[in-house]
Amino acid sequence: MALGKQIRRYRSALGLTLEQLEARTGVGVGTIAALEGRDSERSKYASRLAAGLGLTLEQLLDESADAGSGSGSLVLDSPHQPSTDDDDLRIPRFDTGGAMGAGVELRDQPGVIQSLRVSQEWLHRNVRHYTAANKLCVVTGFGDSMRPMFNPGDPLLVDLGVEKADIDGVFFFRVGNEGFIKRLQRIPSARGLLIRAKSENPKYDAWDITEGMDLQIFGRVLKVWRSDDF
């Protein structure tokens, strides 16, 4: 499967320029052009590009599908663009299948929140620091290592525009094929700067992310909604 070929195929079917797809996804024109030109087979931007084309990642990767079939998924507005109803913004879920081309495992995730729909006013008043609205996504909380910050199944708002842990904070990331949400702390040492992954739940030990580990920062967690049962 050539991911680049599929991106070019659906972009052409929708009549989108590279600049228009960039506006929908936040992925730069140069990056998209390189993916298409090299017929790349995987990319960390795959899920974002699929959403910008009105597709799921599975649909984008399905070479047997007809790009001109007129399926509803191809005429949807970008999920990051405001809808015509009350100028709302739909914030899509993070697609774990496209995170690294093969998929990321999120252990103990009790179901998935598909999207959040918020008003522009809510976004302006409640989320003051983010890179761009089209880089926001929702991640469903998994595991109990971050209790009491959030519980499994709770929604988390993540900024995919933050791809480095340049400051201390709570981040969504992977090591190998396994996904994590942890507080990352930068610690100077005799061997240089290391990153320590810390849980909120005291039952879990902190651990260090060393230089040789396969680390990818997906984004910074901006906001969580903690649920309580009554």
XYZ file of N, CA and C in Angstrom, residues 62-212:
453
model
N -7.415 1.939 2.073
C -8.076 0.904 1.273
C -7.944 1.229 -0.214
N -7.007 0.583 -0.878
C -6.770 0.852 -2.296
C -7.893 0.341 -3.191
N -8.733 -0.553 -2.675
C -9.811 -1.110 -3.494
C -11.012 -0.179 -3.577
N -11.059 0.845 -2.706
C -12.197 1.771 -2.705
C -12.116 2.697 -3.909
N -13.281 3.137 -4.363
C -13.368 4.035 -5.512
C -13.387 5.464 -5.015
N -12.349 6.224 -5.321
C -12.268 7.606 -4.848
C -13.373 8.468 -5.423
N -13.943 8.076 -6.537
C -15.003 8.874 -7.148
C -16.375 8.287 -6.957
N -16.521 7.399 -5.962
C -17.791 6.704 -5.794
C -18.879 7.565 -5.207
N -18.497 8.731 -4.677
C -19.516 9.613 -4.122
C -19.949 9.211 -2.745
N -19.157 8.438 -2.033
C -19.514 8.064 -0.666
C -19.569 9.299 0.197
N -20.409 9.235 1.215
C -20.607 10.394 2.060
C -19.334 10.893 2.696
N -18.402 9.982 2.976
C -17.197 10.393 3.676
C -16.369 11.372 2.860
N -16.543 11.378 1.541
C -15.723 12.237 0.713
C -16.261 13.652 0.601
N -17.468 13.898 1.008
C -18.023 15.234 0.891
C -18.183 15.905 2.243
N -17.680 15.272 3.266
C -17.741 15.897 4.578
C -16.775 17.062 4.644
N -17.140 18.107 5.386
C -16.198 19.171 5.673
C -15.101 18.622 6.553
N -13.957 19.296 6.541
C -12.891 18.895 7.449
C -13.421 18.888 8.865
N -13.125 17.850 9.670
C -13.630 17.802 11.031
C -13.083 18.917 11.889
N -12.038 19.619 11.419
C -11.498 20.717 12.204
C -12.176 22.039 11.868
N -12.938 22.090 10.771
C -13.545 23.339 10.369
C -14.861 23.557 11.106
N -15.210 24.832 11.391
C -16.479 25.097 12.051
C -17.650 24.610 11.211
N -18.669 24.055 11.866
C -19.859 23.630 11.141
C -20.760 24.825 10.914
N -21.771 24.650 10.099
C -22.678 25.758 9.819
C -23.655 25.980 10.961
N -23.746 25.040 11.911
C -24.676 25.170 13.021
C -23.992 25.847 14.191
N -24.365 27.118 14.421
C -23.867 27.866 15.571
C -22.354 28.008 15.581
N -21.735 27.877 14.426
C -20.290 28.068 14.327
C -19.528 27.157 15.276
N -19.991 25.932 15.430
C -19.343 24.977 16.324
C -18.086 24.407 15.682
N -17.225 23.881 16.530
C -16.002 23.227 16.083
C -16.038 21.775 16.527
N -15.837 20.860 15.594
C -15.773 19.441 15.930
C -14.323 19.045 16.115
N -13.998 18.556 17.305
C -12.640 18.115 17.616
C -12.621 16.595 17.527
N -11.904 16.019 16.568
C -11.955 14.570 16.349
C -11.111 13.808 17.356
N -11.346 12.511 17.410
C -10.526 11.654 18.263
C -9.166 11.436 17.618
N -8.196 11.101 18.437
C -6.883 10.718 17.931
C -6.978 9.310 17.368
N -6.526 9.138 16.134
C -6.609 7.838 15.469
C -5.349 7.043 15.772
N -5.444 6.081 16.682
C -4.269 5.305 17.077
C -3.742 4.458 15.942
N -4.588 4.123 14.970
C -4.131 3.310 13.851
C -3.135 4.029 12.974
N -3.194 5.365 12.949
C -2.287 6.097 12.075
C -1.139 6.744 12.795
N -0.995 6.465 14.076
C -0.008 7.168 14.865
C 1.416 6.941 14.370
N 1.722 5.734 13.946
C 3.072 5.480 13.464
C 3.051 4.572 12.243
N 1.898 4.508 11.587
C 1.794 3.695 10.393
C 1.349 2.279 10.679
N 1.631 1.768 11.882
C 1.271 0.391 12.203
C 0.213 0.318 13.289
N 0.177 1.291 14.179
C -0.807 1.281 15.248
C -0.160 1.352 16.613
N -0.867 1.977 17.555
C -0.383 2.128 18.919
C -1.386 1.500 19.857
N -0.906 0.756 20.825
C -1.780 0.085 21.782
C -2.000 0.967 23.003
N -3.265 1.201 23.322
C -3.640 1.927 24.534
C -4.306 0.925 25.458
N -3.597 0.481 26.470
C -4.090 -0.592 27.333
C -5.215 -0.103 28.248
N -6.173 -0.991 28.496
C -7.256 -0.736 29.457
C -8.062 0.504 29.097
N -8.348 0.690 27.815
C -9.181 1.813 27.391
C -10.627 1.337 27.278
N -11.530 1.858 28.142
C -12.916 1.371 28.160
C -13.796 2.070 27.135
N -13.597 1.772 25.873
C -14.365 2.444 24.836
C -13.658 3.703 24.365
N -14.246 4.354 23.366
C -13.610 5.507 22.732
C -14.617 6.635 22.572
N -14.228 7.847 22.930
C -15.020 9.040 22.646
C -14.673 9.481 21.227
N -15.659 9.513 20.343
C -15.389 9.744 18.926
C -15.028 11.190 18.607
N -15.657 12.142 19.293
C -15.358 13.545 19.004
C -15.966 14.424 20.089
N -15.516 15.665 20.117
C -16.120 16.701 20.952
C -16.621 17.800 20.025
N -17.761 18.379 20.342
C -18.255 19.519 19.580
C -18.380 20.699 20.533
N -17.655 21.762 20.240
C -17.622 22.919 21.128
C -17.861 24.181 20.310
N -18.276 25.235 20.981
C -18.440 26.518 20.307
C -17.098 27.242 20.265
N -16.985 28.166 19.331
C -15.765 28.967 19.253
C -15.573 29.772 20.535
N -16.673 30.226 21.123
C -16.577 30.986 22.371
C -16.030 30.115 23.497
N -16.518 28.861 23.569
C -16.010 27.955 24.607
C -14.513 27.754 24.446
N -14.071 27.537 23.207
C -12.649 27.317 22.953
C -11.839 28.536 23.374
N -12.337 29.715 23.035
C -11.626 30.948 23.361
C -11.540 31.170 24.869
N -12.608 30.861 25.583
C -12.654 31.141 27.018
C -11.997 30.062 27.874
N -11.958 28.833 27.389
C -11.527 27.721 28.234
C -10.195 27.093 27.838
N -9.749 27.309 26.617
C -8.468 26.742 26.181
C -7.643 27.895 25.613
N -6.842 28.497 26.446
C -6.179 29.741 26.056
C -4.849 29.527 25.349
N -4.215 28.406 25.573
C -2.888 28.193 25.003
C -2.883 26.909 24.179
N -2.920 27.040 22.865
C -2.830 25.895 21.963
C -2.234 26.383 20.651
N -1.638 25.459 19.908
C -0.929 25.873 18.694
C -1.882 26.293 17.585
N -2.956 25.539 17.387
C -3.955 25.849 16.362
C -5.184 24.991 16.615
N -6.357 25.512 16.275
C -7.593 24.756 16.504
C -7.606 23.456 15.717
N -6.990 23.463 14.529
C -7.014 22.252 13.701
C -5.999 21.207 14.147
N -5.308 21.480 15.249
C -4.379 20.494 15.801
C -4.861 19.935 17.138
N -6.087 20.249 17.498
C -6.662 19.708 18.725
C -7.336 18.372 18.437
N -7.240 17.454 19.383
C -7.936 16.174 19.260
C -8.352 15.719 20.648
N -9.244 14.742 20.687
C -9.684 14.177 21.959
C -9.126 12.763 22.078
N -8.578 12.468 23.257
C -8.085 11.132 23.581
C -8.899 10.616 24.756
N -9.363 9.384 24.665
C -10.102 8.765 25.764
C -9.110 8.200 26.765
N -9.259 8.611 28.029
C -8.339 8.172 29.067
C -8.290 6.659 29.199
N -7.112 6.140 29.486
C -6.935 4.688 29.606
C -6.020 4.390 30.792
N -6.258 3.221 31.427
C -5.458 2.828 32.581
C -5.766 3.683 33.803
N -5.199 3.292 34.954
C -5.459 4.037 36.186
C -4.207 4.699 36.743
N -3.138 4.775 35.957
C -1.878 5.310 36.474
C -1.921 6.815 36.698
N -2.889 7.517 36.080
C -2.957 8.972 36.239
C -4.081 9.410 37.171
N -4.719 8.461 37.852
C -5.664 8.860 38.884
C -4.919 9.573 40.012
N -5.482 10.633 40.597
C -6.848 11.146 40.429
C -6.994 12.242 39.373
N -5.989 12.474 38.544
C -6.112 13.520 37.527
C -7.276 13.227 36.587
N -7.368 11.969 36.123
C -8.511 11.540 35.325
C -8.680 10.043 35.491
N -9.859 9.555 35.129
C -10.190 8.137 35.227
C -10.230 7.508 33.837
N -10.112 6.190 33.746
C -10.278 5.532 32.454
C -11.632 5.889 31.839
N -11.631 6.253 30.571
C -12.866 6.630 29.892
C -13.138 8.115 29.868
N -12.375 8.912 30.623
C -12.584 10.356 30.635
C -11.982 11.001 29.385
N -12.576 12.115 28.916
C -12.027 12.794 27.741
C -10.848 13.699 28.091
N -9.836 13.681 27.239
C -8.665 14.538 27.377
C -8.499 15.343 26.094
N -8.248 16.626 26.231
C -8.007 17.484 25.075
C -6.501 17.587 24.859
N -6.047 17.207 23.668
C -4.618 17.122 23.373
C -4.273 18.022 22.191
N -3.145 18.722 22.298
C -2.655 19.584 21.223
C -1.579 18.835 20.442
N -1.918 18.406 19.219
C -0.982 17.650 18.386
C 0.114 18.524 17.792
N -0.004 19.837 17.964
C 1.028 20.736 17.462
C 2.275 20.756 18.320
N 2.201 20.178 19.511
C 3.365 20.103 20.408
C 3.991 18.729 20.234
N 5.132 18.678 19.584
C 5.760 17.403 19.245
C 7.060 17.164 19.998
N 7.401 18.053 20.929
C 8.595 17.883 21.753
C 8.259 18.231 23.197
N 8.914 17.544 24.123
C 8.730 17.840 25.544
C 9.761 18.884 25.955
N 9.589 20.093 25.448
C 10.536 21.166 25.738
C 10.329 21.758 27.121
N 9.153 21.561 27.681
C 8.860 22.022 29.032
C 8.205 20.876 29.789
N 8.214 20.963 31.121
C 7.550 19.941 31.915
C 6.042 20.048 31.727
N 5.363 18.928 31.709
C 3.916 18.927 31.549
C 3.403 17.517 31.345
N 2.109 17.405 31.093
C 1.478 16.108 30.847
C 1.392 15.908 29.337
N 1.910 14.782 28.865
C 2.008 14.532 27.430
C 1.409 13.173 27.068
N 0.930 13.090 25.833
C 0.489 11.839 25.225
C 1.599 11.415 24.276
N 2.131 10.208 24.458
C 3.284 9.789 23.675
C 3.313 8.272 23.560
N 4.242 7.792 22.775
C 4.455 6.356 22.664
C 5.919 6.035 22.899
N 6.169 4.838 23.402
C 7.498 4.234 23.413
C 7.327 2.876 22.751
N 7.950 2.683 21.597
C 7.661 1.496 20.810
C 6.230 1.563 20.308
N 5.475 0.496 20.473
C 4.079 0.451 20.029
C 3.091 0.743 21.144
N 3.575 1.081 22.324
C 2.668 1.276 23.457
C 2.497 2.756 23.767
N 1.238 3.175 23.904
C 0.937 4.560 24.192
C 0.880 4.834 25.681
N 1.215 6.075 26.054
C 1.223 6.489 27.450
C 0.703 7.915 27.572
N 0.117 8.209 28.723
C -0.134 9.582 29.137
C 0.537 9.732 30.489
N 1.557 10.576 30.548
C 2.344 10.738 31.766
C 2.763 12.197 31.921
N 3.102 12.536 33.146
C 3.749 13.820 33.383
C 5.233 13.650 33.065
N 5.749 14.431 32.146
C 7.151 14.341 31.758
C 7.939 15.473 32.403
N 9.023 15.101 33.064
C 9.882 16.065 33.752
C 11.290 15.985 33.173
N 11.823 17.121 32.797
C 13.184 17.195 32.264
C 14.156 17.324 33.431
N 15.123 16.409 33.487
C 16.044 16.362 34.624
C 17.484 16.386 34.117
N 18.284 17.404 34.526
C 19.706 17.420 34.160
C 20.455 16.312 34.902
N 21.406 15.701 34.230
C 22.227 14.669 34.858
C 23.635 14.742 34.290
N 24.541 13.951 34.870
C 25.920 13.939 34.387
C 25.997 13.431 32.956
N 25.012 12.653 32.543
C 24.986 12.108 31.188
C 24.212 13.001 30.222
N 23.764 14.134 30.707
C 22.961 15.023 29.882
C 21.529 15.082 30.385
N 20.663 15.707 29.606
C 19.272 15.870 30.005
C 18.505 14.578 29.775
N 17.793 14.122 30.807
C 16.931 12.953 30.639
C 15.490 13.347 30.927
N 14.572 12.531 30.461
C 13.145 12.781 30.667
C 12.589 11.694 31.572
N 11.961 12.111 32.648
C 11.369 11.164 33.595
C 9.848 11.154 33.421
N 9.287 9.975 33.242
C 7.838 9.803 33.099
C 7.249 9.482 34.463
N 6.313 10.320 34.903
C 5.769 10.191 36.254
C 4.255 10.031 36.199
N 3.746 9.140 37.033
C 2.305 8.926 37.155
C 1.762 9.749 38.312
N 0.472 10.072 38.260
C -0.175 10.742 39.388
C -0.522 9.743 40.482
N -0.797 8.499 40.088
C -1.130 7.446 41.043
C 0.154 6.983 41.736
N 0.256 7.136 43.073
C 1.496 6.783 43.777
C 1.826 5.295 43.739
N 0.896 4.460 43.295
C 1.170 3.024 43.208
C 2.082 2.690 42.025
N 2.276 3.654 41.133
C 3.101 3.419 39.946
C 4.446 4.125 40.097
N 5.512 3.429 39.722
C 6.856 3.998 39.792
C 7.120 4.913 38.600
N 7.954 5.929 38.832
C 8.443 6.752 37.732
C 9.494 5.965 36.953
N 9.668 6.309 35.689
C 10.700 5.658 34.877
C 11.283 6.668 33.898
N 12.515 6.398 33.496
C 13.249 7.345 32.662
C 13.197 6.954 31.188
N 13.052 7.962 30.352
C 13.108 7.774 28.904
C 14.514 8.143 28.458
N 15.264 7.167 28.023
C 16.656 7.388 27.655
C 16.801 7.581 26.151
N 17.977 7.998 25.739
C 18.207 8.406 24.356
C 17.953 7.292 23.352
N 18.230 6.052 23.726
C 18.082 4.963 22.773
C 16.667 4.438 22.612
